[in-house]
Structures are given as C-alpha cells and as structure tokens.
Amino acid sequence: MIQSIVAPRQMIIGGGSLSRLGELLKQFGLSRPLVVTDPWMVSSGTVEKCLEPLRAAGMTPMVFHETVPDPTDTVVAYGVSVLQSGDFDVLVGFGGGSPMDTAKAMAILAAAPSGTPMSTFKVPFAADKGALPVVCVPTTAGTGSEATRFTVITDVARDEKMLIAGLGALPLAAVVDHELTRTVPARTKADTGIDSLTHALEAYVSKRANPVSDMYAERAMRLIGPHLRRVYKDPEDAAAREAMMLGATLAGLAFSNASVALVHGMSRPIGAHFHVPHGLSNAMLLPAVTGFGLNHALPRYAEAARCVGCAASGDADQLAGAKLMEELRALNRELEVPTPAAYGIGADKWNGLLPVMAEQALASGSPDNNPRVPTTDEIMTLYSEAYA
C-alpha cells in the first residue's frame, strides 16, 4: 500500500529551543515575520519570548494579537487585512491551538481572491495553497497543530466549526520548547493533555491508520499515559512537561497522517454552540465514544491500553479494552473533567441542538474514520450519554 506522509520540513525540539527561532527563519530565507498570538500573550509579556530571538537575528517582527479561543472566520479575515497591509514573508503562530490555527487559516485565505469566504475551504476541499509559509511555536502540550495539515475555524454566521485540511495548513517548520508550558494553568494542562491523548488514540484506531502514523501514535501514548497526571499535579515537574510536549507533537504527526475520528467529529459542534474549550469537549466525549467503537477494533484499543500503561503486555484484548475504558473514566475524574451538565449547559438547549450537532458532526467527515461508523441517531444517543 502506498502512503502519503506529511510533516513540517524542520522541527527544533527541546528546552530552550525558542532561542533558535530567528536562526530557523533565516535558514529558509525569511526575515519579515508577522507573529500571530492572543491578547493574554501580549498583556502578560509572554510574547517577548518569541520576539526577542527574532530581534536578535536582526528582524523587526510585527504582532497580530486579536485572535480568540475557537478561531472565527471574522478574525481570520481581519488578520488577512493586517497581513496584506504590510510587507511580510512569514507567519509565526505563537501560543496554543487558536493562534496557530488562526495563522494557518490566514495563510490559506490570503492566497484566495479578495472576498472569498473561509467556508470555501472546509472539507472536502483540499486547502493546499498558502500565501505565506507558517512557522508554529506551541505554548501548550495538546493541540499538535504545529505538526498538522489541519486548522479548525468557526463560521460565525452558522455556528459551525469547520475542519480545513490541506498542505496550505501544514507548517513549514516548528519550534517545540517545553519550557513555555511551565506557567500554563492546571485546567488548561488537563484539557490539552487529554486532547493530545485523544489525537493519538483516534489516529491509532482510525480506518486511515498506517505504519507511520502508528509509530507516532504508539510513542505519543507511551509518553502521555504516564505523565498526564504528573504534569497536572506538579507544574514544576520538568520531565513530565517535556514528555507531554513531545507526546503532543507526535500525536499531531499521527493524526495529521491518519486523521481523527468520531470524538473530534462530535466535539467540534459542542465547541461551536456552547464555547467549550476543544480539549475539554474531547474529554467529555472520550469514554462514551471509545465504548461505542471498542469491540469493532478491539485489538487496536487493547494495544493502545498497553501503550498508555493501563494494561499489561500479557493481558488478553478483552481485559485490556476494559482497562482502557476504566482508565479514561478515571482520568476524567482525577483531572476534574465536568460533564456538559456540570459545565452549566442547560438540558433543554443541549437536547434541542442534538439533531443539528449530529448533522454537523457527520458532515465533517471525521466519523467516517471511526472503527464503528455511527448513524445520526447513534450520535444523538452518544451526546445524551455524555451529557449527565
């Protein structure tokens, strides 16, 4: 079987690696960066960690900081207007998934004729063209966006999270520096950590899995499994932070080459309609969705349990699968993941949107990669199961 594998052309990984950002851009002949980040990165002064190595390399970086959680098509369009008003040759996405996804979407939209809506590029469209290269610098260990050919942008008018995929969203390069995660709040560490675990697990059981994505996914799970609780409980645990950061990037490489599945398909509508952070909505769904598909890919789920470390190498597949289910439930308890009801989402509004959310989940294409492909009614049942 022929496989098409994609990855950034260069990745600099390790503590303190951000200091080499300027050198990295110069290596590719780039010198006029627009840094895409969020308001907190600017107000806290954290963005200076990104700007300093660029200035040290003789560059004069500009900053676009109007990104929002769950990036929107309106913010992307505004970002493109800023991009086109200056003389830039590279976009640097600095922050969590939102700034990185915004930078990717800006590159794609800027390559299109003026007035083209972002919705033009949602799957199944192949968004393979970007106006500028994108370099990503993640500050959380979760989204893996620094290594993927995906970006997710909300269509404000339709309350729809659009999956956009293609080489235009694939970063040219990335700098993965775990020292940037030291001050990340515990809630964010939990949500982004479960997000990265979901990426690896879904890539591993995806119908589009392949030997290369398996290699990334297995290693990611072996890094994330033993360290997720540690990094949540102790922000000073440098070894755990380093393992989680590398695990998140490897999980990104895994799902970039195998695609995600039903959890992500169902998660995006929750984020769009109720503004639940992406990693948290994944965590809300992960046990129920895993249970739904478990027996349709039991050997894969069982091996995932062994990689995560909740099952022994000698455990039979049925036992290992049961241990994986208990581990996912235990993670949600210990990392204090609320149900949608506990999060404050009203039952009437939740139930009223079930048909719309199920339709949007199916339309994303991600559920088709699941070991057990659901019907609309089955997706609504899973939403109801996860609610309380």
Short mmCIF file of C-alpha atoms in Angstrom, two decimals:
data_model
loop_
_atom_site.label_atom_id
_atom_site.label_comp_id
_atom_site.label_asym_id
_atom_site.label_seq_id
_atom_site.Cartn_x
_atom_site.Cartn_y
_atom_site.Cartn_z
CA MET A 1 0.00 0.00 0.00
CA ILE A 2 1.31 3.45 -0.94
CA GLN A 3 1.11 6.03 1.84
CA SER A 4 1.41 9.81 1.56
CA ILE A 5 3.12 11.14 4.70
CA VAL A 6 3.38 14.83 5.53
CA ALA A 7 5.33 16.70 8.20
CA PRO A 8 6.98 20.11 8.66
CA ARG A 9 10.29 20.46 6.84
CA GLN A 10 12.12 21.15 10.09
CA MET A 11 11.30 20.88 13.78
CA ILE A 12 13.52 22.14 16.58
CA ILE A 13 12.58 20.33 19.79
CA GLY A 14 13.80 20.73 23.36
CA GLY A 15 14.05 23.04 26.34
CA GLY A 16 15.33 26.47 25.33
CA SER A 17 14.87 25.80 21.62
CA LEU A 18 12.84 29.00 21.17
CA SER A 19 16.16 30.89 21.25
CA ARG A 20 16.84 29.48 17.77
CA LEU A 21 13.67 30.85 16.16
CA GLY A 22 15.48 33.67 14.37
CA GLU A 23 18.12 31.31 13.02
CA LEU A 24 15.39 28.98 11.79
CA LEU A 25 13.68 31.71 9.78
CA LYS A 26 16.98 32.85 8.30
CA GLN A 27 17.73 29.28 7.24
CA PHE A 28 14.66 29.46 4.99
CA GLY A 29 15.49 32.94 3.73
CA LEU A 30 12.71 34.57 5.76
CA SER A 31 13.15 37.88 7.55
CA ARG A 32 9.83 39.76 7.81
CA PRO A 33 7.63 37.91 10.30
CA LEU A 34 4.09 38.69 11.43
CA VAL A 35 3.64 36.99 14.80
CA VAL A 36 0.08 35.75 15.34
CA THR A 37 -0.78 35.38 19.02
CA ASP A 38 -3.51 36.16 21.56
CA PRO A 39 -4.24 39.13 23.85
CA TRP A 40 -3.00 37.38 27.01
CA MET A 41 0.38 36.64 25.44
CA VAL A 42 0.78 40.36 24.84
CA SER A 43 -0.62 41.66 28.16
CA SER A 44 1.46 39.16 30.16
CA GLY A 45 4.61 39.95 28.22
CA THR A 46 5.00 36.31 27.21
CA VAL A 47 5.10 37.25 23.54
CA GLU A 48 8.51 38.83 24.19
CA LYS A 49 9.94 35.33 24.48
CA CYS A 50 9.07 34.93 20.81
CA LEU A 51 10.05 38.42 19.70
CA GLU A 52 13.48 38.53 21.38
CA PRO A 53 15.17 35.83 19.25
CA LEU A 54 13.69 37.42 16.12
CA ARG A 55 15.08 40.83 17.04
CA ALA A 56 18.41 39.24 17.94
CA ALA A 57 18.52 37.91 14.38
CA GLY A 58 18.14 41.46 13.04
CA MET A 59 14.42 41.24 12.28
CA THR A 60 11.64 43.70 13.11
CA PRO A 61 8.67 41.47 13.89
CA MET A 62 5.13 42.82 13.97
CA VAL A 63 2.37 41.34 16.12
CA PHE A 64 -1.25 40.47 15.37
CA HIS A 65 -2.81 39.60 18.74
CA GLU A 66 -6.55 39.77 18.08
CA THR A 67 -7.03 36.00 17.97
CA VAL A 68 -9.81 34.42 20.01
CA PRO A 69 -10.41 30.96 21.50
CA ASP A 70 -12.11 28.80 18.88
CA PRO A 71 -10.82 30.95 15.98
CA THR A 72 -13.52 32.56 13.85
CA ASP A 73 -13.75 33.34 10.16
CA THR A 74 -14.23 37.03 11.02
CA VAL A 75 -10.97 37.20 12.97
CA VAL A 76 -9.14 35.35 10.19
CA ALA A 77 -10.47 37.83 7.62
CA TYR A 78 -9.32 40.73 9.78
CA GLY A 79 -5.92 39.09 10.19
CA VAL A 80 -5.60 38.78 6.43
CA SER A 81 -6.28 42.52 6.05
CA VAL A 82 -3.46 43.22 8.52
CA LEU A 83 -1.21 40.76 6.71
CA GLN A 84 -1.84 42.35 3.33
CA SER A 85 -1.29 45.87 4.67
CA GLY A 86 2.34 45.09 5.44
CA ASP A 87 5.40 43.58 3.79
CA PHE A 88 5.59 40.17 5.47
CA ASP A 89 7.13 36.96 4.22
CA VAL A 90 6.23 34.52 7.03
CA LEU A 91 3.55 34.00 9.67
CA VAL A 92 4.65 32.82 13.11
CA GLY A 93 1.85 31.22 15.14
CA PHE A 94 2.79 31.65 18.81
CA GLY A 95 0.53 30.25 21.52
CA GLY A 96 -1.96 27.44 21.91
CA GLY A 97 -4.02 25.92 19.16
CA SER A 98 -6.03 29.07 18.50
CA PRO A 99 -3.17 31.36 17.39
CA MET A 100 -1.55 28.55 15.41
CA ASP A 101 -4.82 27.65 13.68
CA THR A 102 -5.50 31.33 13.00
CA ALA A 103 -2.09 31.77 11.37
CA LYS A 104 -2.67 28.73 9.17
CA ALA A 105 -6.12 29.94 8.11
CA MET A 106 -4.74 33.42 7.37
CA ALA A 107 -2.16 31.90 5.02
CA ILE A 108 -4.85 29.93 3.20
CA LEU A 109 -7.36 32.77 2.94
CA ALA A 110 -4.70 35.28 1.83
CA ALA A 111 -3.93 33.07 -1.17
CA ALA A 112 -7.53 33.34 -2.42
CA PRO A 113 -9.18 36.18 -4.36
CA SER A 114 -10.41 39.06 -2.22
CA GLY A 115 -13.84 38.42 -0.73
CA THR A 116 -13.55 34.62 -0.72
CA PRO A 117 -15.27 33.28 2.43
CA MET A 118 -13.39 30.94 4.74
CA SER A 119 -16.17 28.38 4.30
CA THR A 120 -14.91 27.81 0.75
CA PHE A 121 -12.04 25.78 2.18
CA LYS A 122 -13.81 23.40 4.57
CA VAL A 123 -13.51 19.68 3.87
CA PRO A 124 -13.75 18.02 1.43
CA PHE A 125 -11.99 20.99 -0.27
CA ALA A 126 -8.21 20.42 -0.44
CA ALA A 127 -6.72 23.61 1.01
CA ASP A 128 -3.28 23.05 -0.46
CA LYS A 129 -2.28 26.64 -1.20
CA GLY A 130 -0.99 29.19 1.28
CA ALA A 131 0.10 32.75 0.52
CA LEU A 132 2.96 32.59 3.02
CA PRO A 133 4.80 29.89 4.94
CA VAL A 134 3.76 29.34 8.55
CA VAL A 135 6.12 28.59 11.42
CA CYS A 136 4.48 27.39 14.65
CA VAL A 137 5.61 27.74 18.26
CA PRO A 138 3.23 25.94 20.64
CA THR A 139 2.95 27.08 24.25
CA THR A 140 0.66 24.25 25.37
CA ALA A 141 1.11 20.48 25.17
CA GLY A 142 -2.05 19.45 23.45
CA THR A 143 -3.27 20.50 20.03
CA GLY A 144 -0.32 19.27 17.97
CA SER A 145 -1.24 21.96 15.45
CA GLU A 146 2.45 22.71 14.95
CA ALA A 147 2.75 19.41 13.09
CA THR A 148 -0.55 19.01 11.24
CA ARG A 149 -2.18 19.78 7.91
CA PHE A 150 -5.39 20.87 9.65
CA THR A 151 -6.94 24.03 11.02
CA VAL A 152 -10.38 24.43 12.60
CA ILE A 153 -12.22 27.72 12.14
CA THR A 154 -15.71 28.68 13.34
CA ASP A 155 -18.22 30.03 10.82
CA VAL A 156 -19.82 32.72 12.99
CA ALA A 157 -22.97 33.04 10.91
CA ARG A 158 -23.71 29.30 11.07
CA ASP A 159 -22.25 28.40 14.49
CA GLU A 160 -20.22 25.71 12.77
CA LYS A 161 -16.66 24.63 13.44
CA MET A 162 -15.20 24.00 10.01
CA LEU A 163 -12.44 21.46 9.50
CA ILE A 164 -9.99 22.75 6.91
CA ALA A 165 -7.35 20.36 5.60
CA GLY A 166 -4.52 20.63 3.12
CA LEU A 167 -0.88 21.43 2.57
CA GLY A 168 -1.66 25.13 2.95
CA ALA A 169 -2.22 24.42 6.65
CA LEU A 170 0.97 22.40 7.10
CA PRO A 171 3.64 24.47 8.89
CA LEU A 172 6.95 24.93 7.13
CA ALA A 173 8.68 24.47 10.47
CA ALA A 174 8.04 24.38 14.22
CA VAL A 175 9.85 25.11 17.45
CA VAL A 176 8.70 22.85 20.30
CA ASP A 177 10.02 24.19 23.61
CA HIS A 178 8.54 22.59 26.75
CA GLU A 179 9.82 25.44 28.92
CA LEU A 180 6.96 27.53 27.52
CA THR A 181 4.41 25.32 29.31
CA ARG A 182 5.63 25.93 32.84
CA THR A 183 3.06 28.60 33.71
CA VAL A 184 0.10 27.02 31.90
CA PRO A 185 -2.87 26.70 34.33
CA ALA A 186 -3.73 23.22 35.60
CA ARG A 187 -7.13 23.25 33.87
CA THR A 188 -5.50 24.00 30.53
CA LYS A 189 -2.87 21.30 31.10
CA ALA A 190 -5.63 18.78 31.75
CA ASP A 191 -7.70 19.77 28.73
CA THR A 192 -4.80 19.97 26.29
CA GLY A 193 -3.30 16.77 27.69
CA ILE A 194 -6.48 14.77 27.12
CA ASP A 195 -6.72 16.42 23.70
CA SER A 196 -3.30 15.03 22.77
CA LEU A 197 -4.21 11.60 24.12
CA THR A 198 -7.39 11.70 22.01
CA HIS A 199 -5.34 12.61 18.93
CA ALA A 200 -3.05 9.62 19.41
CA LEU A 201 -5.84 7.17 20.25
CA GLU A 202 -8.08 8.23 17.38
CA ALA A 203 -5.19 8.15 14.90
CA TYR A 204 -4.38 4.63 16.10
CA VAL A 205 -7.90 3.24 15.63
CA SER A 206 -8.70 5.34 12.54
CA LYS A 207 -9.59 3.45 9.37
CA ARG A 208 -6.88 5.57 7.73
CA ALA A 209 -4.13 4.47 10.12
CA ASN A 210 -0.87 3.35 8.52
CA PRO A 211 2.51 2.10 9.74
CA VAL A 212 3.98 5.60 10.01
CA SER A 213 1.02 7.11 11.87
CA ASP A 214 1.03 4.03 14.14
CA MET A 215 4.65 4.68 15.02
CA TYR A 216 3.89 8.26 16.02
CA ALA A 217 0.69 7.33 17.87
CA GLU A 218 2.22 4.49 19.87
CA ARG A 219 5.14 6.61 21.02
CA ALA A 220 2.82 9.51 21.84
CA MET A 221 0.62 7.30 24.05
CA ARG A 222 3.68 5.89 25.82
CA LEU A 223 4.76 9.45 26.65
CA ILE A 224 1.34 10.86 27.56
CA GLY A 225 0.00 7.93 29.59
CA PRO A 226 2.49 8.04 32.48
CA HIS A 227 2.91 11.82 32.53
CA LEU A 228 -0.51 13.43 32.15
CA ARG A 229 -1.45 13.15 35.83
CA ARG A 230 2.04 14.22 36.88
CA VAL A 231 2.01 17.44 34.86
CA TYR A 232 -1.50 18.25 36.11
CA LYS A 233 -0.50 17.89 39.76
CA ASP A 234 3.00 19.40 39.67
CA PRO A 235 3.83 22.26 37.29
CA GLU A 236 7.47 22.08 38.39
CA ASP A 237 7.86 18.54 37.06
CA ALA A 238 10.09 19.38 34.10
CA ALA A 239 10.45 15.78 32.94
CA ALA A 240 6.66 15.39 32.77
CA ARG A 241 6.27 18.68 30.88
CA GLU A 242 8.92 17.64 28.39
CA ALA A 243 7.28 14.25 27.85
CA MET A 244 3.85 15.80 27.37
CA MET A 245 5.15 18.38 24.89
CA LEU A 246 6.88 15.76 22.76
CA GLY A 247 3.88 13.46 23.09
CA ALA A 248 1.54 16.18 21.86
CA THR A 249 3.71 16.86 18.81
CA LEU A 250 3.99 13.16 17.96
CA ALA A 251 0.22 12.81 18.37
CA GLY A 252 -0.17 15.72 15.95
CA LEU A 253 2.02 13.94 13.41
CA ALA A 254 -0.05 10.79 13.95
CA PHE A 255 -3.45 12.29 13.29
CA SER A 256 -2.15 14.55 10.52
CA ASN A 257 -1.32 11.35 8.65
CA ALA A 258 -4.25 9.16 9.75
CA SER A 259 -6.99 11.67 10.61
CA VAL A 260 -9.09 11.83 13.75
CA ALA A 261 -12.44 10.12 14.13
CA LEU A 262 -15.76 10.28 15.96
CA VAL A 263 -14.65 12.08 19.13
CA HIS A 264 -13.45 15.06 17.14
CA GLY A 265 -16.41 14.97 14.80
CA MET A 266 -18.76 15.26 17.79
CA SER A 267 -16.53 17.62 19.74
CA ARG A 268 -16.45 20.47 17.23
CA PRO A 269 -20.22 21.22 17.39
CA ILE A 270 -20.04 21.37 21.19
CA GLY A 271 -17.33 23.99 20.90
CA ALA A 272 -19.20 25.95 18.26
CA HIS A 273 -22.57 26.05 20.02
CA PHE A 274 -21.53 26.14 23.68
CA HIS A 275 -17.99 27.60 23.53
CA VAL A 276 -16.48 24.69 25.44
CA PRO A 277 -12.67 24.55 25.00
CA HIS A 278 -11.75 21.96 22.40
CA GLY A 279 -9.72 19.67 24.65
CA LEU A 280 -12.40 19.75 27.31
CA SER A 281 -15.18 18.80 24.88
CA ASN A 282 -13.00 15.91 23.66
CA ALA A 283 -12.58 14.75 27.25
CA MET A 284 -16.34 14.93 27.87
CA LEU A 285 -16.92 12.56 24.94
CA LEU A 286 -13.91 10.25 25.01
CA PRO A 287 -15.19 7.47 27.33
CA ALA A 288 -18.62 7.17 25.69
CA VAL A 289 -17.28 7.26 22.13
CA THR A 290 -14.50 4.79 22.93
CA GLY A 291 -17.06 2.41 24.40
CA PHE A 292 -19.16 2.75 21.26
CA GLY A 293 -16.38 1.53 18.97
CA LEU A 294 -14.41 -0.69 21.34
CA ASN A 295 -15.45 -4.11 20.09
CA HIS A 296 -15.18 -3.08 16.43
CA ALA A 297 -11.42 -2.56 16.77
CA LEU A 298 -10.66 -4.41 19.98
CA PRO A 299 -7.07 -5.43 19.13
CA ARG A 300 -6.19 -1.79 18.36
CA TYR A 301 -7.83 -0.42 21.50
CA ALA A 302 -6.19 -3.16 23.55
CA GLU A 303 -2.75 -2.30 22.22
CA ALA A 304 -3.48 1.37 22.91
CA ALA A 305 -4.21 0.42 26.53
CA ARG A 306 -0.83 -1.29 26.73
CA CYS A 307 0.87 1.79 25.26
CA VAL A 308 -0.86 4.12 27.71
CA GLY A 309 0.26 1.83 30.53
CA CYS A 310 -3.11 0.86 31.97
CA ALA A 311 -2.91 -2.73 30.68
CA ALA A 312 -0.11 -5.26 30.96
CA SER A 313 1.58 -6.80 27.96
CA GLY A 314 0.10 -10.20 28.82
CA ASP A 315 -3.48 -9.02 29.24
CA ALA A 316 -5.97 -10.50 26.81
CA ASP A 317 -7.52 -7.99 24.44
CA GLN A 318 -10.93 -8.02 26.17
CA LEU A 319 -9.33 -7.32 29.54
CA ALA A 320 -7.04 -4.64 28.10
CA GLY A 321 -10.01 -2.95 26.42
CA ALA A 322 -11.92 -2.94 29.71
CA LYS A 323 -8.90 -1.45 31.46
CA LEU A 324 -8.71 1.29 28.83
CA MET A 325 -12.34 2.22 29.45
CA GLU A 326 -11.72 2.42 33.20
CA GLU A 327 -8.57 4.49 32.63
CA LEU A 328 -10.45 7.05 30.53
CA ARG A 329 -13.16 7.35 33.19
CA ALA A 330 -10.52 7.63 35.91
CA LEU A 331 -8.66 10.36 34.02
CA ASN A 332 -11.84 12.40 33.76
CA ARG A 333 -12.48 12.00 37.49
CA GLU A 334 -8.93 12.81 38.57
CA LEU A 335 -8.50 15.71 36.15
CA GLU A 336 -11.92 17.05 37.17
CA VAL A 337 -13.47 17.00 33.72
CA PRO A 338 -17.10 18.16 34.05
CA THR A 339 -19.96 16.67 32.10
CA PRO A 340 -21.80 19.12 29.82
CA ALA A 341 -24.49 19.35 32.52
CA ALA A 342 -21.93 20.13 35.24
CA TYR A 343 -20.31 22.66 32.91
CA GLY A 344 -23.57 24.59 33.01
CA ILE A 345 -25.14 23.68 29.68
CA GLY A 346 -28.90 23.53 30.08
CA ALA A 347 -30.64 20.27 29.20
CA ASP A 348 -33.29 21.94 27.03
CA LYS A 349 -30.73 23.75 24.90
CA TRP A 350 -28.50 20.67 24.68
CA ASN A 351 -31.34 18.38 23.66
CA GLY A 352 -32.76 20.94 21.25
CA LEU A 353 -29.47 21.11 19.36
CA LEU A 354 -28.85 17.36 19.17
CA PRO A 355 -30.08 16.99 15.55
CA VAL A 356 -28.02 19.98 14.38
CA MET A 357 -24.89 18.84 16.22
CA ALA A 358 -25.26 15.30 14.87
CA GLU A 359 -25.64 16.64 11.33
CA GLN A 360 -22.57 18.86 11.69
CA ALA A 361 -20.54 16.01 13.19
CA LEU A 362 -21.33 13.72 10.28
CA ALA A 363 -20.73 16.46 7.70
CA SER A 364 -17.16 16.96 8.99
CA GLY A 365 -16.20 13.53 7.65
CA SER A 366 -14.32 12.56 10.80
CA PRO A 367 -16.91 9.97 11.97
CA ASP A 368 -16.29 8.02 8.75
CA ASN A 369 -12.81 7.19 10.06
CA ASN A 370 -14.18 5.61 13.25
CA PRO A 371 -13.95 1.82 13.68
CA ARG A 372 -17.74 1.84 14.06
CA VAL A 373 -19.36 4.46 11.85
CA PRO A 374 -22.44 5.87 13.58
CA THR A 375 -25.84 6.85 12.27
CA THR A 376 -27.35 10.23 13.09
CA ASP A 377 -29.49 8.63 15.80
CA GLU A 378 -26.47 6.90 17.33
CA ILE A 379 -24.58 10.20 17.51
CA MET A 380 -27.53 11.81 19.28
CA THR A 381 -27.60 8.89 21.72
CA LEU A 382 -23.89 9.34 22.43
CA TYR A 383 -24.41 13.06 23.04
CA SER A 384 -27.16 12.19 25.51
CA GLU A 385 -24.97 9.58 27.22
CA ALA A 386 -22.15 12.11 27.66
CA TYR A 387 -24.43 14.90 28.90
CA ALA A 388 -25.04 13.93 32.51
#
